[in-house]
């Protein structure tokens, strides 16, 4: 969502990434409550790289 995608689109991207990970042999991602996926998988779906923000908590 920080990249300008709506919540609906962001959820769908994560859902697609989870399906890809399950197809690659990672059954761990076949979990409804899991909301984190590898950055590389999301980048392959979007077709561009993502930069992670640095943590500015002090």
Coordinates of N, CA and C in Angstrom, one line a residue:
X1 N 0.8 -1.2 0.0 CA 0.0 0.0 0.0 C 0.9 1.3 0.0
X2 N 2.1 1.2 0.6 CA 3.0 2.3 0.6 C 3.4 2.7 -0.8
X3 N 3.3 1.8 -1.8 CA 3.7 2.1 -3.1 C 2.6 2.7 -4.0
X4 N 1.5 2.9 -3.4 CA 0.4 3.6 -4.1 C -0.7 2.6 -4.5
X5 N -0.7 1.4 -4.1 CA -1.7 0.4 -4.5 C -2.8 0.5 -3.4
X6 N -4.0 0.2 -3.8 CA -5.2 0.2 -2.9 C -5.0 -1.0 -2.0
X7 N -5.8 -1.0 -0.9 CA -5.7 -2.2 0.0 C -6.2 -3.5 -0.7
X8 N -7.2 -3.4 -1.6 CA -7.7 -4.5 -2.3 C -6.6 -5.1 -3.2
X9 N -5.9 -4.2 -3.9 CA -4.8 -4.6 -4.8 C -3.7 -5.2 -4.1
X10 N -3.3 -4.6 -3.0 CA -2.2 -5.1 -2.1 C -2.5 -6.5 -1.6
X11 N -3.8 -6.7 -1.2 CA -4.2 -8.0 -0.7 C -4.1 -9.1 -1.8
X12 N -4.5 -8.7 -3.0 CA -4.5 -9.6 -4.1 C -3.0 -10.0 -4.5
X13 N -2.1 -9.0 -4.4 CA -0.7 -9.3 -4.7 C -0.2 -10.3 -3.7
X14 N -0.5 -10.1 -2.5 CA 0.0 -11.0 -1.4 C -0.6 -12.4 -1.7
X15 N -1.9 -12.5 -2.0 CA -2.6 -13.7 -2.3 C -1.9 -14.5 -3.5
X16 N -1.6 -13.7 -4.5 CA -0.9 -14.3 -5.7 C 0.5 -14.8 -5.3
X17 N 1.2 -14.0 -4.5 CA 2.5 -14.5 -4.1 C 2.5 -15.7 -3.2
X18 N 1.5 -15.8 -2.4 CA 1.3 -17.0 -1.6 C 1.0 -18.3 -2.4
X19 N 0.2 -18.1 -3.5 CA 0.0 -19.2 -4.4 C 1.2 -19.6 -5.1
X20 N 2.0 -18.7 -5.5 CA 3.3 -19.0 -6.2 C 4.2 -19.8 -5.2
X21 N 4.3 -19.3 -4.0 CA 5.2 -20.0 -3.0 C 4.7 -21.4 -2.7
X22 N 3.4 -21.7 -2.7 CA 2.9 -23.0 -2.5 C 3.2 -23.9 -3.7
X23 N 3.1 -23.3 -4.9 CA 3.4 -24.1 -6.1 C 4.9 -24.4 -6.2
X24 N 5.7 -23.6 -5.6 CA 7.2 -23.8 -5.5 C 7.6 -24.8 -4.5
X25 N 6.6 -25.3 -3.7 CA 6.9 -26.3 -2.7 C 7.0 -25.8 -1.3
X26 N 6.4 -24.7 -1.0 CA 6.5 -24.2 0.4 C 5.1 -24.2 1.0
X27 N 4.6 -25.3 1.5 CA 3.2 -25.4 2.0 C 3.0 -24.5 3.2
X28 N 4.0 -24.0 3.8 CA 3.9 -23.0 4.9 C 3.0 -21.8 4.5
X29 N 3.1 -21.4 3.3 CA 2.3 -20.2 2.8 C 0.9 -20.6 2.5
X30 N 0.4 -21.8 2.7 CA -1.0 -22.2 2.5 C -1.7 -21.9 3.8
X31 N -1.7 -20.7 4.3 CA -2.2 -20.4 5.6 C -3.0 -19.0 5.5
X32 N -4.2 -19.0 5.8 CA -5.0 -17.8 5.7 C -4.5 -16.6 6.5
X33 N -4.0 -16.9 7.7 CA -3.6 -15.8 8.6 C -2.2 -15.3 8.3
X34 N -1.5 -15.9 7.4 CA -0.1 -15.4 7.0 C -0.2 -14.3 6.0
X35 N 0.4 -13.2 6.3 CA 0.3 -12.0 5.5 C 1.7 -11.5 5.0
X36 N 2.7 -12.3 5.1 CA 4.0 -11.9 4.7 C 4.5 -12.9 3.7
X37 N 5.1 -12.3 2.6 CA 5.7 -13.1 1.6 C 7.0 -12.6 1.2
X38 N 7.9 -13.4 0.5 CA 9.2 -12.9 0.1 C 9.1 -11.7 -0.9
X39 N 10.0 -10.7 -0.7 CA 10.0 -9.5 -1.5 C 10.3 -9.9 -3.0
X40 N 11.1 -10.9 -3.2 CA 11.4 -11.3 -4.6 C 10.2 -11.8 -5.3
X41 N 9.3 -12.5 -4.6 CA 8.1 -13.0 -5.2 C 7.2 -11.8 -5.6
X42 N 7.0 -10.8 -4.8 CA 6.2 -9.7 -5.1 C 6.8 -8.9 -6.3
X43 N 8.1 -8.8 -6.3 CA 8.8 -8.1 -7.4 C 8.5 -8.8 -8.7
X44 N 8.5 -10.1 -8.7 CA 8.2 -10.9 -9.9 C 6.8 -10.7 -10.4
X45 N 5.9 -10.5 -9.5 CA 4.5 -10.2 -9.9 C 4.3 -8.8 -10.5
X46 N 5.0 -7.9 -9.8 CA 4.8 -6.5 -10.2 C 5.7 -6.2 -11.5
X47 N 6.8 -6.9 -11.6 CA 7.7 -6.7 -12.7 C 8.7 -5.5 -12.5
X48 N 8.8 -5.1 -11.2 CA 9.8 -4.1 -10.9 C 10.3 -4.3 -9.5
X49 N 11.4 -3.7 -9.2 CA 12.0 -3.8 -7.9 C 11.4 -3.0 -6.8
X50 N 11.5 -3.4 -5.6 CA 11.0 -2.6 -4.5 C 12.1 -2.3 -3.6
X51 N 12.1 -1.1 -3.1 CA 13.1 -0.6 -2.1 C 12.5 -0.6 -0.7
X52 N 13.2 -1.2 0.2 CA 12.7 -1.2 1.6 C 13.1 0.1 2.3
X53 N 12.1 0.6 3.1 CA 12.4 1.8 3.8 C 13.3 1.5 5.0
X54 N 14.2 2.4 5.4 CA 15.0 2.2 6.5 C 14.2 2.5 7.8
X55 N 14.4 1.7 8.8 CA 13.8 1.9 10.1 C 14.3 3.1 10.8
X56 N 13.5 4.1 11.0 CA 13.9 5.4 11.6 C 13.6 5.5 13.0
X57 N 13.2 4.4 13.7 CA 12.8 4.5 15.1 C 14.1 4.7 15.9
X58 N 14.0 5.5 16.9 CA 15.2 5.8 17.7 C 15.2 5.3 19.0

